[in-house]
CSV table of C-alpha atoms and ligand atoms in Angstrom, one decimal:
chain,number,residue,atom,x,y,z
S,1465,MET,CA,12.6,-2.5,-14.1
S,1466,ALA,CA,13.5,1.2,-12.2
S,1467,SER,CA,15.6,3.6,-14.2
S,1468,ASN,CA,18.5,5.1,-12.4
S,1469,ARG,CA,16.8,8.1,-12.0
S,1470,GLU,CA,13.9,6.3,-10.6
S,1471,SER,CA,16.4,4.8,-8.6
S,1472,GLN,CA,17.1,8.4,-7.0
S,1473,ASN,CA,14.2,9.9,-6.8
S,1474,PRO,CA,10.8,8.2,-7.6
S,1475,VAL,CA,9.5,11.4,-7.8
S,1476,ASP,CA,9.9,15.0,-6.6
S,1477,LEU,CA,9.6,14.0,-3.2
S,1478,ASP,CA,10.6,15.6,0.3
S,1479,ASP,CA,13.7,14.5,1.3
S,1480,LEU,CA,12.6,12.8,4.0
S,1481,TYR,CA,9.8,11.1,2.7
S,1482,ARG,CA,11.6,10.2,0.0
S,1483,ASP,CA,14.2,8.2,2.0
S,1484,VAL,CA,11.6,6.4,3.8
S,1485,ILE,CA,10.2,5.1,0.3
S,1486,LEU,CA,13.5,4.1,-1.7
S,1487,GLU,CA,14.4,2.6,2.0
S,1488,HIS,CA,11.3,0.0,1.8
S,1489,TYR,CA,12.1,-0.4,-2.3
S,1490,ARG,CA,15.6,-1.6,-1.7
S,1491,ARG,CA,14.8,-3.6,1.6
S,1492,PRO,CA,10.9,-4.6,1.0
S,1493,ARG,CA,9.4,-6.0,4.3
S,1494,ASN,CA,7.7,-9.2,3.9
S,1495,ARG,CA,8.3,-10.0,0.6
S,1496,GLY,CA,6.7,-13.3,-0.8
S,1497,GLN,CA,3.7,-15.4,0.0
S,1498,ARG,CA,2.5,-16.9,2.9
S,1499,ASP,CA,2.2,-20.7,3.6
S,1500,ASP,CA,-0.2,-19.6,6.4
S,1501,ALA,CA,-2.5,-17.4,4.4
S,1502,THR,CA,-5.9,-17.6,4.8
S,1503,VAL,CA,-6.9,-15.2,1.7
S,1504,SER,CA,-5.2,-14.0,-1.2
S,1505,ALA,CA,-5.7,-11.0,-3.5
S,1506,GLU,CA,-3.9,-9.4,-6.5
S,1507,GLY,CA,-4.5,-6.2,-8.3
S,1508,PHE,CA,-2.8,-3.8,-11.1
S,1509,ASN,CA,-2.5,-0.3,-11.7
S,1510,PRO,CA,-2.9,-0.1,-15.7
S,1511,SER,CA,-1.7,3.6,-15.5
S,1512,CYS,CA,2.1,2.5,-14.4
S,1513,GLY,CA,1.9,-1.1,-14.8
S,1514,ASP,CA,2.3,-2.0,-11.2
S,1515,GLU,CA,1.0,-4.9,-9.8
S,1516,ILE,CA,0.7,-6.5,-6.4
S,1517,GLN,CA,0.0,-10.2,-5.0
S,1518,LEU,CA,-0.7,-10.1,-1.5
S,1519,SER,CA,-1.5,-12.9,0.8
S,1520,VAL,CA,-3.0,-12.6,4.4
S,1521,ALA,CA,-2.8,-14.4,7.4
S,1522,ILE,CA,-5.8,-13.8,9.8
S,1523,VAL,CA,-6.5,-15.6,13.1
S,1524,ASP,CA,-9.5,-14.7,15.5
S,1525,ASN,CA,-10.0,-11.5,13.5
S,1526,VAL,CA,-6.3,-10.5,13.6
S,1527,VAL,CA,-4.0,-9.9,10.8
S,1528,SER,CA,-1.5,-12.3,12.1
S,1529,GLY,CA,0.6,-11.4,9.2
S,1530,MET,CA,1.0,-10.3,5.9
S,1531,GLY,CA,3.1,-11.0,2.4
S,1532,PHE,CA,3.4,-9.5,-1.1
S,1533,GLY,CA,4.7,-10.4,-4.2
S,1534,GLY,CA,4.6,-8.0,-7.7
S,1535,SER,CA,6.5,-5.8,-9.8
S,1536,GLY,CA,6.5,-1.9,-10.3
S,1537,CYS,CA,7.7,1.0,-9.8
S,1538,SER,CA,9.3,2.4,-6.2
S,1539,ILE,CA,5.9,4.0,-4.8
S,1540,SER,CA,3.7,1.0,-5.6
S,1541,GLN,CA,6.4,-1.8,-4.2
S,1542,SER,CA,7.2,0.5,-0.6
S,1543,SER,CA,3.6,1.3,-0.3
S,1544,ALA,CA,2.7,-2.4,0.0
S,1545,SER,CA,5.9,-3.2,1.9
S,1546,MET,CA,5.0,-0.3,4.4
S,1547,MET,CA,1.5,-1.7,4.6
S,1548,THR,CA,2.5,-4.9,5.4
S,1549,GLU,CA,4.9,-4.0,8.2
S,1550,ALA,CA,2.0,-1.6,9.7
S,1551,MET,CA,-1.2,-4.2,9.1
S,1552,SER,CA,0.6,-6.7,11.2
S,1553,GLY,CA,-1.2,-7.5,14.9
S,1554,ARG,CA,-3.7,-5.5,13.7
S,1555,SER,CA,-7.8,-6.4,14.2
S,1556,LEU,CA,-9.6,-6.5,11.0
S,1557,GLU,CA,-11.4,-3.5,12.3
S,1558,SER,CA,-8.3,-1.5,12.8
S,1559,ALA,CA,-7.0,-2.9,9.5
S,1560,ARG,CA,-10.0,-1.5,7.6
S,1561,GLU,CA,-9.7,1.8,9.1
S,1562,MET,CA,-5.9,2.8,8.2
S,1563,SER,CA,-6.4,1.7,5.1
S,1564,LYS,CA,-9.3,4.0,4.8
S,1565,HIS,CA,-7.0,6.9,6.0
S,1566,VAL,CA,-4.2,5.9,3.8
S,1567,GLN,CA,-6.5,6.3,0.6
S,1568,GLN,CA,-8.0,9.7,2.0
S,1569,MET,CA,-4.3,10.9,3.0
S,1570,LEU,CA,-3.6,10.4,-0.9
S,1571,THR,CA,-6.7,11.2,-2.3
S,1572,ASP,CA,-8.1,13.9,-0.2
S,1573,ASP,CA,-6.7,17.3,0.3
S,1574,SER,CA,-8.5,18.1,3.5
S,1575,PHE,CA,-6.9,14.9,5.1
S,1576,ASP,CA,-5.4,15.8,8.6
S,1577,LEU,CA,-1.9,14.3,9.0
S,1578,ASP,CA,-1.8,15.2,12.2
S,1579,ALA,CA,-5.4,13.8,13.3
S,1580,VAL,CA,-4.0,10.3,12.5
S,1581,ASP,CA,-0.7,8.4,13.5
S,1582,LEU,CA,0.3,6.6,10.5
S,1583,GLY,CA,3.8,6.2,11.2
S,1584,ASP,CA,5.8,5.3,8.0
S,1585,LEU,CA,2.8,5.4,6.3
S,1586,GLU,CA,3.0,9.0,6.4
S,1587,ALA,CA,5.8,9.2,3.9
S,1588,LEU,CA,3.1,8.3,1.2
S,1589,SER,CA,1.8,11.5,2.0
S,1590,GLY,CA,4.0,13.5,-0.6
S,1591,VAL,CA,2.6,11.2,-3.2
S,1592,ALA,CA,-0.4,13.0,-3.1
S,1593,ARG,CA,1.0,16.4,-4.6
S,1594,PHE,CA,1.6,13.9,-8.1
S,1595,PRO,CA,-1.9,13.0,-9.4
S,1596,VAL,CA,-0.2,10.4,-11.8
S,1597,ARG,CA,1.6,8.7,-9.5
S,1598,ILE,CA,-1.3,8.9,-6.5
S,1599,LYS,CA,-2.4,5.2,-8.1
S,1600,CYS,CA,0.6,3.4,-7.4
S,1601,GLY,CA,0.5,4.2,-3.8
S,1602,LEU,CA,-3.0,3.3,-3.5
S,1603,LEU,CA,-3.0,-0.1,-5.6
S,1604,ALA,CA,-1.8,-2.3,-2.7
S,1605,TRP,CA,-4.4,-0.5,-0.5
S,1606,LYS,CA,-7.4,-1.4,-2.8
S,1607,VAL,CA,-6.2,-5.1,-2.7
S,1608,LEU,CA,-5.9,-4.8,0.7
S,1609,ASP,CA,-9.3,-4.1,1.0
S,1610,GLN,CA,-10.4,-6.7,-1.7
S,1611,ALA,CA,-8.7,-9.4,0.8
S,1612,LEU,CA,-10.4,-7.9,3.9
S,1613,ALA,CA,-13.7,-7.8,2.3
S,1614,ASN,CA,-13.2,-11.0,1.3
S,1615,ALA,CA,-12.3,-12.0,4.7
S,1616,THR,CA,-15.6,-10.9,6.5
S,1617,GLY,CA,-17.7,-11.1,3.9
S,1618,GLU,CA,-18.6,-8.1,2.8
S,1619,ALA,CA,-18.6,-6.4,-0.7
S,1620,VAL,CA,-15.8,-4.0,-1.4
S,1621,ASP,CA,-16.4,-0.6,-4.1
S,1622,ASP,CA,-15.1,-1.9,-7.3
S,1623,ASP,CA,-12.5,0.5,-8.8
S,1624,SER,CA,-12.3,0.0,-12.6
S,1625,ASP,CA,-9.0,2.2,-12.4
S,1626,ILE,CA,-7.3,-0.2,-10.6
S,1627,PRO,CA,-8.8,-3.6,-11.1
S,1628,THR,CA,-8.3,-6.3,-8.2
S,1629,ARG,CA,-9.7,-9.7,-7.4
S,1630,VAL,CA,-9.4,-12.6,-4.8
S,1631,THR,CA,-7.4,-15.3,-6.2
S,1632,SER,CA,-8.0,-17.7,-2.7
S,1633,GLY,CA,-9.8,-17.5,0.2
H,24,LIG,ZN1,3.9,3.0,-10.1
């Protein structure tokens, strides 16, 4: 469970970013698994103990909705919450593209935030300055990649630091 300190400030983020992350942590969107899921996947971040289970409903190559479950730190859970909100209604191609951008934002110093419109997801950019928390932010996106790869029949690069697997689909 989150310590009191965690509930106040997950890491030393700028106020705006921190507020967005904490708001999603306290009031997660799309929590719970979807009955109409066409693919489900899960992943684990051993460095922090975060877990995410993701269920994705895909209709005509569009993400019609997503639900998530799991436990872990505020960054891992709010990243998943923001992701489910941002992905609904996107084509698979668009969803994969956005996943790529978010992962670049978290891991690549030269990523240009102004070049893409990430909406609330921009709040995760602050996490990039805290190397030990980056995997917390990445976890949900690695699980999403696994689910989308399964849906499109493509292979996904295994990340041994953040193991993911398809659970149904
Ligand atoms: Zn974490």
